[in-house]
Amino acid sequence: MENMKRFVWLILLLTASAGAFAQAGRAGAKPMHTVAKGVYEPFFRTAATLPVPVAAFRLDEYAVTNAEFIEFVKQNPAWRRSRVNRLFADKNYLLHWATDTTLAPANAPLLQAPVVSVSWFAAQAYAKWQGKRLPTVAEWELAGNGTPRHIRFHSLTDYILDWYKRPNPKVLPPVRSTYVNQYGLYDMHGLIWEWTFDFNSFVGSTDSRGNTTDEVQAFCAAGAVNVKDKTDYAGFMRYGYRGSLKGNFCIQNLGFRCAKSI
Amino acid sequence: MRLPTDFSRARTGLLATALSASVLLFSCQEAGKDKAADTTAVDLNAPLTGTVTAELTDAPLVPKPLTYNTPKKVMVELEVIEKVMKISDDTEYTFWTFGGKVPGKFIRVRVGDLVDFTLKNAPDSKVVHNIDLHAVNGPGGGAEATNVAPGQSANFQFRVLQPGLFVYHCATGPVGMHIANGMYGLILVEPAEGLPKVDREFYLMQGDFYTKGKFEAQGLQPFDEEKAIKEQADYVLFNGRVRSTTGKNALQANVGENVRLFVGNGGPNLVSSFHAIGEIFDKVYMEGGSAVNHNVQTTLIPAGGSSVVEMSLQVPGVLNLVDHSIYRAFNKGAIAQIKVSGAENPAVFKRSK
Amino acid sequence: MKQLPLLAAAFLLLAGCNPSPEETGKAAPGPSVAAAPAQPVSGLSSESVYQLPDTFQTQNRQPFLLPELAGKPTVLAMVFTNCGYACPRLTDDMKAIETKLAASAGQVNYALVSFDVARDTAEQLKRYATEKNLGNNWVLLHGSDEAVRTLSVLLNVPYEKTEDGNFSHANKIIVLDQNGVPRFHQEGLGTNPEATISQINALLR
C-alpha cells in the first residue's frame, strides 16, 4: 500500500514536470493562425438541422510533417510502429517509414511532407503531446472554406475536384506546396485528407442515395438526411471519406494538423 | 335477319374480347406465380455443396459456363483501382475501376449460390468507394456494407435468388461521378439449368463519358461535371475506350456459329439503342431478365440495365455493333465489331454484279 | 482496494508513454501523455476497449475506470437522457435483455454512457436510473468530451451534437466480453434480442 502511494506520487510528479516541458517546447513551435468565428453549414442535414456557430480558434499553418512525427515517436516509444497496439493503429501505421524512427535516405524529401498513414488515436496523442487538439469537423470545414490568397481558380470546388481527378502522386509533395488561404493556412485542400476530432459524427446511412434502411430505427435523427448542395461534389467526397473511417485506420493520403481553442 | 347476325357477331366479338382478357389475366397470374416462384425457388435451408472462387474476366471475355448444378458458396474479390488509362489513342482519362479495367470484371454465378463478396479499395486510391450489385436483395445492393476507405476492405454475403444479367456499380456520393469514371460491370446469374450452349460468348458494356476537352482532344482530360449534369456526353463507348473492340481488337467468330453477347449499360445518363448492322438478333433476353424476344433489330438497354442477345452468323464480314442513336456511333465512339470469318453464303446474301 | 490494481495498470500505461531515459537527451516539447495507450494494458486483450485510460463518473458520483467492468460480460449503449425518442427505447431494449437473462442475474453488467457531457451530470444520471428503475448491476457514466468521443470511435457509435443541444446518434447495443472486447452489436430500436441473448449466454458458458 505504501509502495502504491509512492508510485502514484511519482506519476503525478512526472506528469507535472512534463507539463513544464510543454511550456518550454512551445517557444519554437510551428506557426498557427486564427480562424475568425463563423458559421458552419452541415453538409448532411435533416429538416431540423441548424447552422452551427463556430468560435474563433487557432489552427496549424500546415499539416504535421514526417520530421515532426519522428520527434513524437522518439519521445513516445509506445507510438513506434513496432510497438503500437493494433486497436489504435492498423497494420499500415507509418508504413512508408524505413524503421521505427527514420525514413529511408532516398525518402529524405518526405521529411517535410505531411505525415500520413497515421491513425486518429495517433493524431490525438500527438496533438495532446503538443498541448493542442484535433480540430472538429465544423472548425476544419470553416477553415477549409477560406478563400485562396494568390492562385486563381474558377472556384475552390473546381480546384478540389481537380485534385480528386488526379491519381495520388508517387512522392507526396512537401507541406506549403499548394496554396495559402485568407487565414494564412496552407494546403487545406489539394495535398492530403486530414483527421478531425469528431470524424465519426456523420450519422446516417453511408449509402449516399438516402434511405434504403429505416433511418429512424437505426439512427436517432429527425427523418431523412438531405444534402446541403447536390452539386458540391467536393463536399460529398470529404463527408463520404470521413464516413468510411475507423479510428485505427492508417491511410496513405490521410494526415492531420492540430488546433487550439482561444 | 341482319340485326341478329350483327348481334351475334357483336356477341362473338365480346366473347373474344372476354376470352382474350381472361387469357391475359391468366397469363398475368402466371407471370405473378413465376415471380413468386423465382424468389422462393431457392431453398435457403439446404446445405451449400462446397466453396468455389469465382472466375473473373475483363471484357470482352466471359467466364466459362458453370459446370456445377447445386448451390455453392462463391468467393468473389474485387479491388477498386483508380488509374490513368487511354480513353482514345491520344487522350488519357483518370478512370475509377473495379479490377483495373472499364468495364469491371465479369462475375458469373448460379441461382441459389451464396456469394461471399469482398470489396477492396487500393491503398493509393484517393477517394472512398462501394458497390451496389443489382443482383442483391438487400440494403443498397451491398452499398451500405461496403463503404471502403483507401487501403481497406469490406465483406458481405448475399444469396442469389433470381437469374438474370445484372449491372453492378459504385454508389458512393456523388454517384454520378463514380459511374461516369467507369465504375460499373456485370454479374450474370445463370438459371438453375444453365443457359443454352452457344459457340461464343462476349462481354460488352456501354458507358458515356464527359471531359473538359471535346471528343479526342489530346492529353489527360479531366471529368466535366457540368456536361455530365447536362447529359452532353463527349464519348459514348463500348468497353471504356474508343476503338476498344474494332480492327485488330474486333471480336472473332465464324460463319455458322451462334454468338451470345452479354451487353450492359453503365450510363451514367444515356439509354442505348443496341443494334448489329447487318444482323438480326435471333433471341433477346429483354433487359437481361427471363423473357425472351425473337427476331429483334434494335433492343433498348437502360442505363443501369442489360440485355443478352444471340445471333447466328450466316455471312462473313465485319459486323458493326452500335448504339443506333447514331451520332453516338459515328461521332462519339459507340462502335464495336465482330469479324466473321468463313465462306461466302450467296444463298443468303449475294451482291449483284 | 479492489480497484487499486486497475488504477495501477492505468498509471503504468501513462508511465509507458514517457520517454525512456536514453531518449530524454533533447528537451521534450510537451507532456508525453498519449490520448490513448499505444500498447496493450497488461492483463487485457489487445482488442479490449477497456484500455481507454480516461476516468468516468458514475451516477453515484464515484470515479470509474472501464476495466472495472472486466470479469463479466457487459451490455453497453451510448445515450443521452434528454433524448425524447430513441434513448428511452434503447434503454428499454436493454432492460428487455436483462429480463430475458434473469437466470444469470448478477453475472452481467449493464452500462449506459452519455454523449451529453454538459447536461448528463451524475445527479441527472441518477435521476434517470431511478426513473427507469435500473438495478444495481447498471452503471451510468459521465465522461469528458474526449473520453466519450474516444469510446464512440472504439465502439463505432457515430454521434453528432446538434445546434439545439441534442444529439444525432447511431442506435446500437453492444455486447462486450469479460475482457472488454466488443463481440456483437444489436442495431436499431425494438430489435428482436434473440441473437444478442445467445451471444451473452455463449460468453457466460
Tab-separated table of N, CA and C in Angstrom, chain A residues 43-44 161 164 193 202 205-210 227 230 232-241, chain B residues 96 127-130 143 147 170-179 183:
chain	number	residue	atom	x	y	z
A	43	PHE	N	-23.158	19.573	-44.025
A	43	PHE	CA	-23.352	19.109	-45.402
A	43	PHE	C	-24.559	18.186	-45.494
A	44	PHE	N	-24.581	17.217	-44.590
A	44	PHE	CA	-25.761	16.363	-44.497
A	44	PHE	C	-26.674	16.967	-43.439
A	161	LEU	N	-11.877	19.436	-56.855
A	161	LEU	CA	-12.253	18.344	-57.757
A	161	LEU	C	-11.088	17.979	-58.665
A	164	TYR	N	-9.051	15.608	-56.826
A	164	TYR	CA	-9.640	14.263	-56.780
A	164	TYR	C	-9.442	13.525	-58.089
A	193	TRP	N	-5.846	14.278	-47.184
A	193	TRP	CA	-7.040	14.342	-46.351
A	193	TRP	C	-6.574	14.525	-44.911
A	202	PHE	N	-20.729	11.665	-38.599
A	202	PHE	CA	-21.691	11.535	-39.698
A	202	PHE	C	-22.681	10.448	-39.332
A	205	SER	N	-27.092	6.794	-43.068
A	205	SER	CA	-26.651	5.725	-43.941
A	205	SER	C	-25.433	6.168	-44.716
A	206	THR	N	-24.484	5.266	-44.909
A	206	THR	CA	-23.323	5.599	-45.730
A	206	THR	C	-23.656	5.457	-47.208
A	207	ASP	N	-24.826	4.949	-47.495
A	207	ASP	CA	-25.266	4.908	-48.881
A	207	ASP	C	-25.767	6.293	-49.227
A	208	SER	N	-25.026	6.985	-50.078
A	208	SER	CA	-25.293	8.400	-50.324
A	208	SER	C	-26.648	8.637	-50.965
A	209	ARG	N	-27.290	7.581	-51.450
A	209	ARG	CA	-28.551	7.793	-52.149
A	209	ARG	C	-29.730	7.872	-51.201
A	210	GLY	N	-29.450	7.804	-49.899
A	210	GLY	CA	-30.530	8.050	-48.950
A	210	GLY	C	-31.081	6.784	-48.346
A	227	VAL	N	-28.820	16.503	-48.513
A	227	VAL	CA	-27.524	17.092	-48.782
A	227	VAL	C	-27.715	18.580	-49.017
A	230	LYS	N	-26.315	19.578	-53.752
A	230	LYS	CA	-26.051	18.350	-54.511
A	230	LYS	C	-24.925	18.522	-55.521
A	232	ASP	N	-22.183	20.104	-54.796
A	232	ASP	CA	-20.921	20.211	-54.059
A	232	ASP	C	-20.251	18.840	-54.032
A	233	TYR	N	-19.712	18.461	-55.189
A	233	TYR	CA	-19.074	17.148	-55.311
A	233	TYR	C	-17.918	17.006	-54.323
A	234	ALA	N	-17.200	18.093	-54.102
A	234	ALA	CA	-16.062	18.036	-53.187
A	234	ALA	C	-16.550	17.715	-51.777
A	235	GLY	N	-17.666	18.328	-51.390
A	235	GLY	CA	-18.251	18.061	-50.074
A	235	GLY	C	-18.655	16.603	-49.944
A	236	PHE	N	-19.302	16.077	-50.962
A	236	PHE	CA	-19.688	14.665	-50.980
A	236	PHE	C	-18.492	13.785	-50.653
A	237	MET	N	-17.391	14.082	-51.339
A	237	MET	CA	-16.201	13.244	-51.208
A	237	MET	C	-15.637	13.311	-49.796
A	238	ARG	N	-15.569	14.534	-49.241
A	238	ARG	CA	-14.996	14.678	-47.900
A	238	ARG	C	-15.847	13.964	-46.866
A	239	TYR	N	-17.164	14.143	-46.948
A	239	TYR	CA	-18.033	13.533	-45.944
A	239	TYR	C	-18.091	12.028	-46.136
A	240	GLY	N	-18.062	11.600	-47.400
A	240	GLY	CA	-18.029	10.168	-47.666
A	240	GLY	C	-16.754	9.554	-47.112
A	241	TYR	N	-15.666	10.276	-47.311
A	241	TYR	CA	-14.361	9.792	-46.830
A	241	TYR	C	-14.390	9.640	-45.309
B	96	TRP	N	-11.848	5.297	-62.696
B	96	TRP	CA	-12.017	4.584	-61.424
B	96	TRP	C	-12.622	3.235	-61.803
B	127	VAL	N	-10.119	8.343	-53.158
B	127	VAL	CA	-11.434	8.504	-52.534
B	127	VAL	C	-12.032	7.165	-52.100
B	128	VAL	N	-13.177	7.282	-51.438
B	128	VAL	CA	-13.904	6.137	-50.911
B	128	VAL	C	-14.780	5.529	-52.010
B	129	HIS	N	-14.926	4.223	-52.006
B	129	HIS	CA	-15.797	3.570	-52.981
B	129	HIS	C	-16.649	2.507	-52.298
B	130	ASN	N	-17.708	2.086	-52.991
B	130	ASN	CA	-18.502	0.950	-52.534
B	130	ASN	C	-19.071	0.243	-53.749
B	143	ALA	N	-24.235	-1.665	-51.050
B	143	ALA	CA	-23.519	-0.390	-50.921
B	143	ALA	C	-23.293	-0.002	-49.456
B	147	ASN	N	-18.730	0.559	-47.775
B	147	ASN	CA	-18.133	1.880	-47.951
B	147	ASN	C	-16.663	1.779	-47.543
B	170	CYS	N	-20.566	1.503	-58.583
B	170	CYS	CA	-20.240	2.188	-57.340
B	170	CYS	C	-21.381	3.148	-57.013
B	171	ALA	N	-21.699	3.252	-55.724
B	171	ALA	CA	-22.807	4.121	-55.317
B	171	ALA	C	-22.368	5.124	-54.260
B	172	THR	N	-21.075	5.435	-54.226
B	172	THR	CA	-20.589	6.438	-53.284
B	172	THR	C	-20.877	7.820	-53.868
B	173	GLY	N	-21.263	8.746	-52.998
B	173	GLY	CA	-21.577	10.084	-53.458
B	173	GLY	C	-20.333	10.834	-53.913
B	174	PRO	N	-20.410	11.639	-54.966
B	174	PRO	CA	-21.530	11.745	-55.897
B	174	PRO	C	-21.571	10.543	-56.850
B	175	VAL	N	-22.682	9.817	-56.789
B	175	VAL	CA	-22.787	8.560	-57.528
B	175	VAL	C	-22.493	8.767	-59.018
B	176	GLY	N	-23.039	9.863	-59.556
B	176	GLY	CA	-22.871	10.127	-60.984
B	176	GLY	C	-21.410	10.154	-61.390
B	177	MET	N	-20.588	10.798	-60.589
B	177	MET	CA	-19.167	10.934	-60.928
B	177	MET	C	-18.462	9.581	-60.897
B	178	HIS	N	-18.811	8.772	-59.889
B	178	HIS	CA	-18.170	7.456	-59.791
B	178	HIS	C	-18.527	6.595	-61.003
B	179	ILE	N	-19.788	6.661	-61.411
B	179	ILE	CA	-20.205	5.871	-62.579
B	179	ILE	C	-19.584	6.457	-63.843
B	183	MET	N	-17.063	3.161	-63.148
B	183	MET	CA	-17.258	2.163	-62.088
B	183	MET	C	-18.538	1.343	-62.285
